[in-house]
Coordinates of C-alpha atoms and ligand atoms in Angstrom, one line a residue:
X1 CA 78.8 78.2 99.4
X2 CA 82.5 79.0 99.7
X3 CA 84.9 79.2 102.7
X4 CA 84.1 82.9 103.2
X5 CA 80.1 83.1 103.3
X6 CA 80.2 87.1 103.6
X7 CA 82.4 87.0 100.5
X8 CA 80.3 85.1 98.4
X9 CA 78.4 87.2 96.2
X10 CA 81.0 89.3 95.1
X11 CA 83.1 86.1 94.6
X12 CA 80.7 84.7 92.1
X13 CA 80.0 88.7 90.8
X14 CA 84.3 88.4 89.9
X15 CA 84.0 85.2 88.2
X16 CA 81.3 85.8 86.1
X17 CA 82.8 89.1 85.0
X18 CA 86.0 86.9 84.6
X19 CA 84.0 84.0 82.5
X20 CA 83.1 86.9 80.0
X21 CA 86.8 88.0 79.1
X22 CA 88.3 86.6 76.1
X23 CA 91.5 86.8 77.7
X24 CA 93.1 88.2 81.1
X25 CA 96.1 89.9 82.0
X26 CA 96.7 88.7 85.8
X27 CA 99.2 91.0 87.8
X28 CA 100.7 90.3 91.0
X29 CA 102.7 91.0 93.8
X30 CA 106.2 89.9 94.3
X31 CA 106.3 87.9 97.5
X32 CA 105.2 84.5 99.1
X33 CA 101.4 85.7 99.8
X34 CA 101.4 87.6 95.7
X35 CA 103.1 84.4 94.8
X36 CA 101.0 81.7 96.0
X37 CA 97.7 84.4 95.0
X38 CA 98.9 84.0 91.1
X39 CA 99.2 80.4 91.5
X40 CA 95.7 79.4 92.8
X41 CA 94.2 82.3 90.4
X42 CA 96.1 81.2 87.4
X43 CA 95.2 77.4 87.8
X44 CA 91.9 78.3 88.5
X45 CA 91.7 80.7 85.1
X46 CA 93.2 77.8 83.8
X47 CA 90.3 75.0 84.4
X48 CA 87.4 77.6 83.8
X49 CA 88.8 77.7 79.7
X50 CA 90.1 81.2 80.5
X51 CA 93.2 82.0 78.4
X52 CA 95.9 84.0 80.8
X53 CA 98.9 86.1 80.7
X54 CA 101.0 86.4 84.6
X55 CA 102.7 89.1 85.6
X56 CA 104.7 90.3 88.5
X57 CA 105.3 94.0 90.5
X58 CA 107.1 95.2 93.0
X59 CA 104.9 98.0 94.1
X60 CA 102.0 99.1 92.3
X61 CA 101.9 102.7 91.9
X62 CA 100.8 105.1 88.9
X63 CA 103.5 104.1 86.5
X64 CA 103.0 100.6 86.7
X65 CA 99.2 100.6 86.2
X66 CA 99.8 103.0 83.1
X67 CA 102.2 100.1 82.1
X68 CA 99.7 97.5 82.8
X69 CA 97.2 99.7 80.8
X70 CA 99.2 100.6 77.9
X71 CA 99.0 96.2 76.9
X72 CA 96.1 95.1 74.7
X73 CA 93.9 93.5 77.6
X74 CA 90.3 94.4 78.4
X75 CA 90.5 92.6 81.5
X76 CA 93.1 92.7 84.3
X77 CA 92.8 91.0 87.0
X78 CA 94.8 92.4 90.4
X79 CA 95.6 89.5 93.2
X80 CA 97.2 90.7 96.2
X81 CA 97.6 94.0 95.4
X82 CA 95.3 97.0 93.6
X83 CA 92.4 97.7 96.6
X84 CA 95.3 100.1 97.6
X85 CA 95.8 101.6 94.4
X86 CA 91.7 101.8 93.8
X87 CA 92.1 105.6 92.9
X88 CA 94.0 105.2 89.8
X89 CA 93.1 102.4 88.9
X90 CA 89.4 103.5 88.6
X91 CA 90.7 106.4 86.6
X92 CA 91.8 103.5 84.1
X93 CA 88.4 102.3 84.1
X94 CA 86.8 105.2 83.5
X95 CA 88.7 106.1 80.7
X96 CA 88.3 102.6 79.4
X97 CA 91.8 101.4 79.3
X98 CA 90.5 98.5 80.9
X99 CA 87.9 97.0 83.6
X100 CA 89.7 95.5 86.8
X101 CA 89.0 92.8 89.1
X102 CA 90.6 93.0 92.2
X103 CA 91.2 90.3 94.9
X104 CA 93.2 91.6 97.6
X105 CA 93.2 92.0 101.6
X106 CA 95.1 95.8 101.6
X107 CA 94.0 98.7 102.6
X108 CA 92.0 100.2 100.3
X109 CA 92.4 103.7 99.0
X110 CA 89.9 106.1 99.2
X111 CA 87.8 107.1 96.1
X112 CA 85.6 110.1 95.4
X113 CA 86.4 111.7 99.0
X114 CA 84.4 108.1 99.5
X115 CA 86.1 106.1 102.8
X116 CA 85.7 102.3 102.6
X117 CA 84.1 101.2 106.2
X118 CA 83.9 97.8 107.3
X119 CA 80.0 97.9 107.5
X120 CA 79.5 96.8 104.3
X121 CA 79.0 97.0 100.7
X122 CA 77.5 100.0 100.8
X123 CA 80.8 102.3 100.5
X124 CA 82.2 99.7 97.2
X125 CA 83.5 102.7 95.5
X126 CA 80.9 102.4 92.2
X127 CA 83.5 102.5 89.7
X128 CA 84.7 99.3 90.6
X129 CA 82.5 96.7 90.8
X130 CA 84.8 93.6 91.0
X131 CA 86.2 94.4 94.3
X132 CA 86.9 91.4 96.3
X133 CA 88.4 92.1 99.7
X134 CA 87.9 91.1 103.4
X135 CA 88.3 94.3 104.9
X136 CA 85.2 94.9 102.8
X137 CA 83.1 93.6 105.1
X138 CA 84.7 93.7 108.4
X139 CA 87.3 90.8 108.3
X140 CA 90.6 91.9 109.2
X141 CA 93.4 91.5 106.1
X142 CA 96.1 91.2 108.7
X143 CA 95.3 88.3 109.9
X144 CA 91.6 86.7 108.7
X145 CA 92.2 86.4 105.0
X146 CA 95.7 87.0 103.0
X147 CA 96.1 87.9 99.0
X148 CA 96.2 84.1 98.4
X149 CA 93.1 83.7 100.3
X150 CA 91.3 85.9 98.4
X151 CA 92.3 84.5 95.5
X152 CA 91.2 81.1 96.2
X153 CA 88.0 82.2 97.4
X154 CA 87.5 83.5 94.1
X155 CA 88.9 80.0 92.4
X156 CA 86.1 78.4 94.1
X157 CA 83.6 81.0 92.9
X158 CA 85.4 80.3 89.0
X159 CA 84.5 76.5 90.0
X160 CA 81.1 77.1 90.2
X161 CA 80.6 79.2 87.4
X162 CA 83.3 78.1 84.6
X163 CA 82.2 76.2 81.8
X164 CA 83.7 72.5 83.2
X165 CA 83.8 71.5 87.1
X166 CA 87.2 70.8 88.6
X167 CA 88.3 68.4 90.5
X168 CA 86.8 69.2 94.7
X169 CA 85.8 72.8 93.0
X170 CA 89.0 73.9 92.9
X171 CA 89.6 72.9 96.9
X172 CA 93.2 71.6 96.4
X173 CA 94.3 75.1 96.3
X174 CA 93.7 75.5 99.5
X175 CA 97.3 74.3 100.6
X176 CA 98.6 77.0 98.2
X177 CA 96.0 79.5 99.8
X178 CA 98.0 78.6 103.3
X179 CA 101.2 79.3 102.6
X180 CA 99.9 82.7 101.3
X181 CA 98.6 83.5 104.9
X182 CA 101.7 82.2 106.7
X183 CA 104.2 83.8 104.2
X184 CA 102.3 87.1 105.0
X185 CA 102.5 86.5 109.1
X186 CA 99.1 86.2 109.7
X187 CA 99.0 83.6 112.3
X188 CA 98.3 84.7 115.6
X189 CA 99.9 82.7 118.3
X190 CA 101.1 80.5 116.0
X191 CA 97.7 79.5 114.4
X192 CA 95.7 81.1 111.3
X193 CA 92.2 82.6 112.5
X194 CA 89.2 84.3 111.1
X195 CA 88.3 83.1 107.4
X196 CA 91.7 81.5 107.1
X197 CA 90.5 78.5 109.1
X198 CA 87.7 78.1 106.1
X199 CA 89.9 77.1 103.8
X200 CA 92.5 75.2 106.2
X201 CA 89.3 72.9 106.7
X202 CA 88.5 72.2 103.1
X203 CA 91.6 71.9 102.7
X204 CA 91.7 69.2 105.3
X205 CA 89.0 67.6 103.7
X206 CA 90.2 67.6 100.1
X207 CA 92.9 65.4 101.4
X208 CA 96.2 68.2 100.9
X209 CA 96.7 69.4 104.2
X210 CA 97.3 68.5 107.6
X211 CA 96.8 70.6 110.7
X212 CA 98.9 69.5 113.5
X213 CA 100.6 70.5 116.5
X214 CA 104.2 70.6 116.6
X215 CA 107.7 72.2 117.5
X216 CA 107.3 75.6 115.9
X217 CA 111.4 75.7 114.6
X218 CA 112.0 76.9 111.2
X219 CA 113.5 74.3 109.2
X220 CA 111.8 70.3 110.3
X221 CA 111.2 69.7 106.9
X222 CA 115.1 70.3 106.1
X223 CA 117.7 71.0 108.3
X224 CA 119.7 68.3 110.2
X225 CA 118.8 68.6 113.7
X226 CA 121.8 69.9 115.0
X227 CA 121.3 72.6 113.4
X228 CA 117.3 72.8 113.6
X229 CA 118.4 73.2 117.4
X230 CA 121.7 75.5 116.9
X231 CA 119.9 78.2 114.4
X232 CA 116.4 78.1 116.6
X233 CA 117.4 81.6 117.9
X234 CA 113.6 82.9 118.2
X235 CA 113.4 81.0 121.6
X236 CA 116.9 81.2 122.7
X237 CA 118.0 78.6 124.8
X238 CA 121.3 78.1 126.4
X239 CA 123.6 75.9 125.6
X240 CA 121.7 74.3 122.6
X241 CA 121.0 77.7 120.5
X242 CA 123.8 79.3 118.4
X243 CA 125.8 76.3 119.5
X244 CA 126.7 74.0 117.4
X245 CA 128.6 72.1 119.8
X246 CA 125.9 72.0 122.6
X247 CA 123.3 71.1 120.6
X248 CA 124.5 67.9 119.4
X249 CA 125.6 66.9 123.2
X250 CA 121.9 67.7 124.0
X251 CA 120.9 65.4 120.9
X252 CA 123.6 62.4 122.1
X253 CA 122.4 62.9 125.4
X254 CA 118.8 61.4 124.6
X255 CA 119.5 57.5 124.0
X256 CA 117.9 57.7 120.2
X257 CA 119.8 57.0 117.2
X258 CA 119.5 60.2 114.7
X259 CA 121.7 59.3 112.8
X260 CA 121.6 57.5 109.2
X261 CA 124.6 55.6 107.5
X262 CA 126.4 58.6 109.7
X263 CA 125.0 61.5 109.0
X264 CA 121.8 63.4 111.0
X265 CA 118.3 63.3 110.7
X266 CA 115.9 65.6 109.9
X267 CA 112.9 66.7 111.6
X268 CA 110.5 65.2 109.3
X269 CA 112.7 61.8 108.6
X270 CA 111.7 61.0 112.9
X271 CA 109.0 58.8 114.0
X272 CA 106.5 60.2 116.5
X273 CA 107.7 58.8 119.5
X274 CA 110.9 59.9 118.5
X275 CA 109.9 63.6 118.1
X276 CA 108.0 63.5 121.5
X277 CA 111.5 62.3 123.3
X278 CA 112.9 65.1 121.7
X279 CA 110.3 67.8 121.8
X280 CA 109.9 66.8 126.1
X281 CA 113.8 67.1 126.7
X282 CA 113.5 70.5 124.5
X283 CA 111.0 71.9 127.1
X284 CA 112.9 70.4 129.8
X285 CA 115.8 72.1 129.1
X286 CA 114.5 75.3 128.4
X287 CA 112.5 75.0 131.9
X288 CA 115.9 74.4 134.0
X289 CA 118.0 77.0 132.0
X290 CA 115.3 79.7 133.0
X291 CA 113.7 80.6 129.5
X292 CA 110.2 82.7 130.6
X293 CA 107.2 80.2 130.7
X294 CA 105.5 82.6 127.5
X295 CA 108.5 81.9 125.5
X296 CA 108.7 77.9 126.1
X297 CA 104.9 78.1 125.2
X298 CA 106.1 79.2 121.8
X299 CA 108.4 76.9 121.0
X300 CA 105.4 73.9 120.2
X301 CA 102.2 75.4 118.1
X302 CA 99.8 74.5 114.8
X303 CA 101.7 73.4 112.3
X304 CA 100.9 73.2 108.3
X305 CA 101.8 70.4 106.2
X306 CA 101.1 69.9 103.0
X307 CA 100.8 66.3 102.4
X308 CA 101.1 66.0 98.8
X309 CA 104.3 67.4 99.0
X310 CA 107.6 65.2 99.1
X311 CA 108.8 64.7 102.4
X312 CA 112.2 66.4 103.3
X313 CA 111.5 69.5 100.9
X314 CA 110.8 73.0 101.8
X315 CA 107.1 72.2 99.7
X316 CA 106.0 70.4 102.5
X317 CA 106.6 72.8 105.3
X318 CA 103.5 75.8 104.7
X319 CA 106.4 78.2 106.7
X320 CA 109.3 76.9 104.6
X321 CA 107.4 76.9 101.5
X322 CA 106.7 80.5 102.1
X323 CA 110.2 81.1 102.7
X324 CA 111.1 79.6 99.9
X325 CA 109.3 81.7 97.3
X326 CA 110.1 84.6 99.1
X327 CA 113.6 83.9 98.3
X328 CA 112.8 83.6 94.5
X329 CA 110.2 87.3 94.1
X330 CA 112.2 88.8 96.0
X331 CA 115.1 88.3 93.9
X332 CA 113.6 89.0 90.7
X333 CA 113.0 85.7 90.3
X334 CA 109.1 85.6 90.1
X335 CA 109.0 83.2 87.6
X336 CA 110.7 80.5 89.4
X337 CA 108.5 80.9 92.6
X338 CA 105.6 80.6 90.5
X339 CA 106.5 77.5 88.5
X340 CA 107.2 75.9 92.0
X341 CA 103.8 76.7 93.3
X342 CA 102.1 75.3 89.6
X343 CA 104.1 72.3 90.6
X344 CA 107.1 72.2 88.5
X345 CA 108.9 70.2 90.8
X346 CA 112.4 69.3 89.0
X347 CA 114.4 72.2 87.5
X348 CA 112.5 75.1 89.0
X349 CA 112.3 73.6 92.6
X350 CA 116.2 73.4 92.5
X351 CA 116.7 77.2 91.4
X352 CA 114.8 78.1 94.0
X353 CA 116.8 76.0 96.6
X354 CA 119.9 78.0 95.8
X355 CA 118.2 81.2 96.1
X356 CA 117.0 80.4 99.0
X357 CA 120.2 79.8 100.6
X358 CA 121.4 83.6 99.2
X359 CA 118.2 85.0 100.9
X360 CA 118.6 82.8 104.1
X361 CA 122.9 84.6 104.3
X362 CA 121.0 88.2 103.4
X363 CA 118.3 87.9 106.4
X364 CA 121.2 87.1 108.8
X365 CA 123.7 89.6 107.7
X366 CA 120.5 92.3 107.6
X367 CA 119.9 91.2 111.0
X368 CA 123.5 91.5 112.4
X369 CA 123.9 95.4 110.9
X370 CA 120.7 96.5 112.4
X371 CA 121.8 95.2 116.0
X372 CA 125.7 96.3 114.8
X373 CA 124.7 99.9 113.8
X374 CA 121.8 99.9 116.3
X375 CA 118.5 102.6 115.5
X376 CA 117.7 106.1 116.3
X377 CA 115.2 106.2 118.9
X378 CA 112.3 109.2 118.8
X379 CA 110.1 109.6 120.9
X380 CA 107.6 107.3 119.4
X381 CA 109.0 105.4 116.4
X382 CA 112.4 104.2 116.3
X383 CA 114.3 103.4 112.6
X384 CA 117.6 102.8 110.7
X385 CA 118.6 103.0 107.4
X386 CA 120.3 100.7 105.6
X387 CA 121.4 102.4 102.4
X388 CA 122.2 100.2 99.5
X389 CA 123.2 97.6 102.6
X390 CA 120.2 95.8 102.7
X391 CA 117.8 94.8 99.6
X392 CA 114.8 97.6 99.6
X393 CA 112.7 94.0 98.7
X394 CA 113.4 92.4 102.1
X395 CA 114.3 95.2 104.1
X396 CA 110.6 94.6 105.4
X397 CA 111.6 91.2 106.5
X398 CA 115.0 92.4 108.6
X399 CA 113.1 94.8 110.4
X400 CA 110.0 92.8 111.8
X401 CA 112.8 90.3 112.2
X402 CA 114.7 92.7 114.3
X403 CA 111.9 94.2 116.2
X404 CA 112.2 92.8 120.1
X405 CA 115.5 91.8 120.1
X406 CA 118.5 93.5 121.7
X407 CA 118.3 97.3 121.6
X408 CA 114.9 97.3 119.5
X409 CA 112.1 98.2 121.4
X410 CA 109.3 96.1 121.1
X411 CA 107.0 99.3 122.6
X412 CA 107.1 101.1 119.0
X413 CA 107.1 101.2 115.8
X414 CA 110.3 100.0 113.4
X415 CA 110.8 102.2 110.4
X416 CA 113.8 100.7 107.9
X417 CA 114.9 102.5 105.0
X418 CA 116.7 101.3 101.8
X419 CA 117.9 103.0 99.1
X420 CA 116.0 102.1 95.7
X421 CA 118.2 104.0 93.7
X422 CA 119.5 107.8 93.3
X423 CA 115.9 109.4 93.4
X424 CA 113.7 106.9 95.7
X425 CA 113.9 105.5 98.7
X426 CA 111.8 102.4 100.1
X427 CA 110.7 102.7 103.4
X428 CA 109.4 99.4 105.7
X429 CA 107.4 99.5 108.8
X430 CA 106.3 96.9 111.1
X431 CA 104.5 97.0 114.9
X432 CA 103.3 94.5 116.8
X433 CA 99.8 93.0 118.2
X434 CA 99.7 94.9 121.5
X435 CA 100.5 98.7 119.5
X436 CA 97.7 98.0 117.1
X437 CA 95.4 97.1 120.1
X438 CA 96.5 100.8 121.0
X439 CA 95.2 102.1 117.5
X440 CA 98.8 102.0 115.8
X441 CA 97.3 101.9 111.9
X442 CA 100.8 101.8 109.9
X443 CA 98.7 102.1 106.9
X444 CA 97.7 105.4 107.4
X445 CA 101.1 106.1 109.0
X446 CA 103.2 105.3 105.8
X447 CA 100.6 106.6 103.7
X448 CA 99.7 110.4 105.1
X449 CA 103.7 110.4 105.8
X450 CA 104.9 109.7 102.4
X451 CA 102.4 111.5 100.5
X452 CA 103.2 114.7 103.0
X453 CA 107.3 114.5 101.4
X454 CA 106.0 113.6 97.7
X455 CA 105.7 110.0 98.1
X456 CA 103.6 107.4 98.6
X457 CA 102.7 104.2 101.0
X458 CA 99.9 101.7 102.3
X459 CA 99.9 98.2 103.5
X460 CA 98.1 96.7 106.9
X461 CA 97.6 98.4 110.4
X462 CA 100.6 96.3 111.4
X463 CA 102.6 96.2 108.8
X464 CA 102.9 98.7 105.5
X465 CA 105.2 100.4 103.3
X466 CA 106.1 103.5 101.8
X467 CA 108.2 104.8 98.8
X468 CA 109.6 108.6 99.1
X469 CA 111.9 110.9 97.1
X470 CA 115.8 110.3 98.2
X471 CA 116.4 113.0 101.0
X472 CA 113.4 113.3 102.3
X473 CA 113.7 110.1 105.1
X474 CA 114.2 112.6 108.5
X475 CA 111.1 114.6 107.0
X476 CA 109.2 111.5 106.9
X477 CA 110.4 109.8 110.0
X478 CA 109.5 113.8 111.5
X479 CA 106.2 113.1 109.4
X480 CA 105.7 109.8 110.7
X481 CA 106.3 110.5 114.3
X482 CA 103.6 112.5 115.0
X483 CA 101.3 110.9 113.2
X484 CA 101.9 107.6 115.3
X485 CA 101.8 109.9 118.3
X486 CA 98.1 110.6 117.5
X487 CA 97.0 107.3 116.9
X488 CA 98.3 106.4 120.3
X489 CA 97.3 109.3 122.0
X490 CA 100.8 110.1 123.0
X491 CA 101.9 113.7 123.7
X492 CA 104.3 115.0 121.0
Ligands
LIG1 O1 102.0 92.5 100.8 P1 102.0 92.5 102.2 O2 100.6 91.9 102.5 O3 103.0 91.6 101.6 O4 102.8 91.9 103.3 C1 102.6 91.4 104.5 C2 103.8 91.8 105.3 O5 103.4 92.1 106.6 C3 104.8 90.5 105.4 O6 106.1 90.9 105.0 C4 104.8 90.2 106.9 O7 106.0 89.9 107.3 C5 104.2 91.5 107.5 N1 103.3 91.1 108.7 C6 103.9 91.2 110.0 N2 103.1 90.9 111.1 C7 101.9 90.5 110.9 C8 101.3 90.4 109.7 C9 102.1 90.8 108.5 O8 105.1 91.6 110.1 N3 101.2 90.2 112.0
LIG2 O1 111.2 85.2 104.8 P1 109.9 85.1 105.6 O2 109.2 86.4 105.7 O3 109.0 84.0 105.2 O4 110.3 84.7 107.1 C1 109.3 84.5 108.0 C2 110.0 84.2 109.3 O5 110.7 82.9 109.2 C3 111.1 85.2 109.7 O6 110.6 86.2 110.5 C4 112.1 84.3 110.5 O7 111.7 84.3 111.8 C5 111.9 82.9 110.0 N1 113.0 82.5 109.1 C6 114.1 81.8 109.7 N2 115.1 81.4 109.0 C7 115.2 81.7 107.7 C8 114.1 82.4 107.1 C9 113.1 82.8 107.8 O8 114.0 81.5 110.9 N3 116.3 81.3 107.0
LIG3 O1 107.6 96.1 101.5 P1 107.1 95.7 102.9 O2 107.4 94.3 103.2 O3 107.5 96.6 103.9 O4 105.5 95.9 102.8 C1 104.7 95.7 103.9 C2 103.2 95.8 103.4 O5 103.0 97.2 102.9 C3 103.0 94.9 102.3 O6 101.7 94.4 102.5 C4 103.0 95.8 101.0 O7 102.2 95.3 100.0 C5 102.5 97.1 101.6 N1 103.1 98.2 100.8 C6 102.2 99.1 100.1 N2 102.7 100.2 99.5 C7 104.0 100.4 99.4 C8 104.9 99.5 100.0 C9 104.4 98.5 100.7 O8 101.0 98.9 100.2 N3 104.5 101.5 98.7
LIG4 ZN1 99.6 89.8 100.9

């Protein structure tokens, strides 16, 4: 049995259909969770004898699959994207191009006037048969089981049913599997939940992960702790974040000696007791310069480590390693991302390091023009755009970055615009827990919106996105607006 019991039979239903290609074109997303989903399926096509060609898309709309059926492959194989797309990409198979297999966790499209429910099988749109997705049957793909998840439970179904046995069936994926469902946020409270906790345990017990409970901070793995303290800005604290200055005379205030042959210590580089000193006069601080009793609560969580990962690399951090391949596929840099996760860990590792720190300077300077030029406020979405300002590729990122902080209203929806070139415009959205409690479903939101101005969209409840003809952004905010003021029942 895999880590997802209710996902088992189609699991071993995609295999087999898998174990009968000659050959299979894999396509997938460009971010951490599409990254991470190509890793574990490629390895995993790999040991079952299954010859296997990668390749990478930004969005995955009509042109795109006609370009993915115009090559010479029966067989494609969709991770992390495609259940969205289900519409035209039956049309594919129907006319034969080819026959897909689809391991994904969005949204999927409706076929044949057909609407997916989360009952059951019973709706699996007929055309496609290979359809392996948690919203399928009633997990949620926000926050139960991510791309990569998917994708590994279908590597353990290609264990079972491939032609030689790998090592654990396949279960030392599951570390790659993890940094899929951080990369794509789906922690709640700081700790994965649903199916993900499936393949954290065998993970666990195939010896490559570690679940722990630790500072949350971006950056143990990796920064010096100055400035693991100074750039900690998602729990301000005063005195010690965004200042350099105070946070090392809060660090030389403790009696400890962080400091090697004269320069700091990481996080990772400390001994337990050490961390505990540290983590205590954190809290303490935080507790007599006011900070709310919800927010200190944030600042120590689960943790992810991958422990066949070098210590003091981004690899060993499931957060940092997400980061980190978001910094190459979002770049147009796929191939490095990718290499990383297959565990080329010398010339491709230290590409990726230096995009990373180009992607780091763009989330910062994306941050500080949304809070410089502020956002338009309506009645119930609120959303800025960013021109040619801000990449259209991590424009996503800024915005659910930006939501909650100073003069972004954490009550609605953030819509971010980005120019994608003279014709098109990419449009982000992102909500929050609480709004999708209220029956916020961005999904349908950027969807019906788009597709009302000429364009198109999809995603997750909470988070989705949207591509629409340039000029047409205050039609679709216009669009979008009362849409969202249905779902929440608010009078437009
Ligand atoms: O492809 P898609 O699944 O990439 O992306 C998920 C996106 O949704 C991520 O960019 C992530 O930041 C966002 N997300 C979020 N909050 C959640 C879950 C996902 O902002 N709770
Ligand atoms: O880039 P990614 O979507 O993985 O970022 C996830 C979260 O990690 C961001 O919302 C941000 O809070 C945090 N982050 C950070 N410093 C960075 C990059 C990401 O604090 N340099
Ligand atoms: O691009 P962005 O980070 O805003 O995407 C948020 C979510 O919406 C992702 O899961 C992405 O795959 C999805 N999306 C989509 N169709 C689009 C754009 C984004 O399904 N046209
Ligand atoms: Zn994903």
């Amino acid at each position: 049995m895999g880590p997802v019991p209710d996902l088992d039979d189609v699991a071993t239903a995609c295999a087999q259909r898998l174990c009968r290609a000659d050959r299979v074109l894999l396509a997938s997303h460009i971010d951490a969770d599409g990254l991470t989903s190509a890793a574990v399926a490629s390895l995993a096509l790999e040991r079952a004898g299954i010859p296997f060609e990668v390749v990478f898309k930004k969005q995955l709309d009509e042109t795109e699959i006609a370009s993915i059926a115009a090559r010479e492959y029966d067989t494609v194989l969709f991770t992390d994207f495609g259940s969205g797309q289900l519409d035209v990409i039956s049309e594919h198979e129907r006319a034969g191009d080819f026959e897909p297999v689809i391991a994904d966790h969005h949204q999927p499209a409706v076929v044949d006037g057909q609407r997916p429910s989360a009952s059951g099988t019973d709706s699996h749109p007929a055309e496609t048969e290979f359809h392996l997705n948690p919203l399928l049957v009633g997990l949620d793909g926000a926050s139960e089981l991510s791309g990569a998840g998917a994708s590994y439970v279908l590597a353990r179904a290609l264990a079972e049913v491939g032609e030689t046995e790998p090592p654990d069936g396949n279960r030392d994926l599951a570390g790659l599997a993890v940094v899929g469902a951080v990369g794509d946020m789906q922690a709640v409270d700081g700790e994965l939940v649903g199916a993900n906790t499936g393949i954290v345990e065998e993970g666990v017990a195939a010896g490559v992960l570690e679940e722990g409970t630790d500072l949350t901070l971006y950056g143990k793995q990796t920064r010096p702790l100055p400035k693991l303290l100074e750039y900690a800005t998602e729990v301000p604290i005063p005195g010690i974040s965004n200042d350099e200055a105070g946070a090392i005379r809060f660090l030389e205030s403790l009696g400890l000696d962080l400091k090697r042959s004269g320069e700091w210590r990481t996080w990772a580089d400390l001994t337990d007791d050490e961390r505990q000193t540290v983590a205590s006069a954190l809290v303490q601080r935080a507790v007599e310069r006011g900070v709310p009793a919800d927010d200190i609560q944030t600042l120590i969580g689960t943790t992810y480590t991958l422990t066949e990962e070098p210590t003091g690399t981004e690899l060993r951090d499931a957060s940092e390693f997400s980061t980190l391949l978001n910094a190459t596929a979002r770049y147009e840099r796929a191939d490095v991302g990718l290499a990383v996760c297959r565990g080329d860990r010398e010339a491709a590792l230290d590409r990726a390091q230096t995009l990373l720190s180009n992607h780091r300077r763009n989330l910062s300077e994306g941050l500080t023009l949304i809070q410089e030029r502020g956002v338009t406020h309506e009645d119930n979405v609120q959303w800025f755009d960013a021109g040619s300002a801000i990449r259209e590729t991590i424009v996503g990122i800024v915005a659910g970055m930006a939501l909650g902080t100073a003069g972004v209203d954490a009550d609605k929806p953030i819509l971010a615009f980005a120019s994608k070139d003279d014709d098109e415009t990419k449009v982000s959205s992102r909500g929050t827990g609480p709004l999708v409690g209220r029956g916020l479903d961005l999904s349908a939101v950027m969807r019906e919106a788009a597709r009302s101005v000429g364009g198109d969209g999809g995603g997750h409840d909470i988070a989705a996105g949207a591509t629409v003809p340039a000029g047409e952004e205050q039609a679709f905010v216009d669009a979008a607006d009362e849409i969202v003021a249905d779902q929440l029942g608010n009078k437009s």
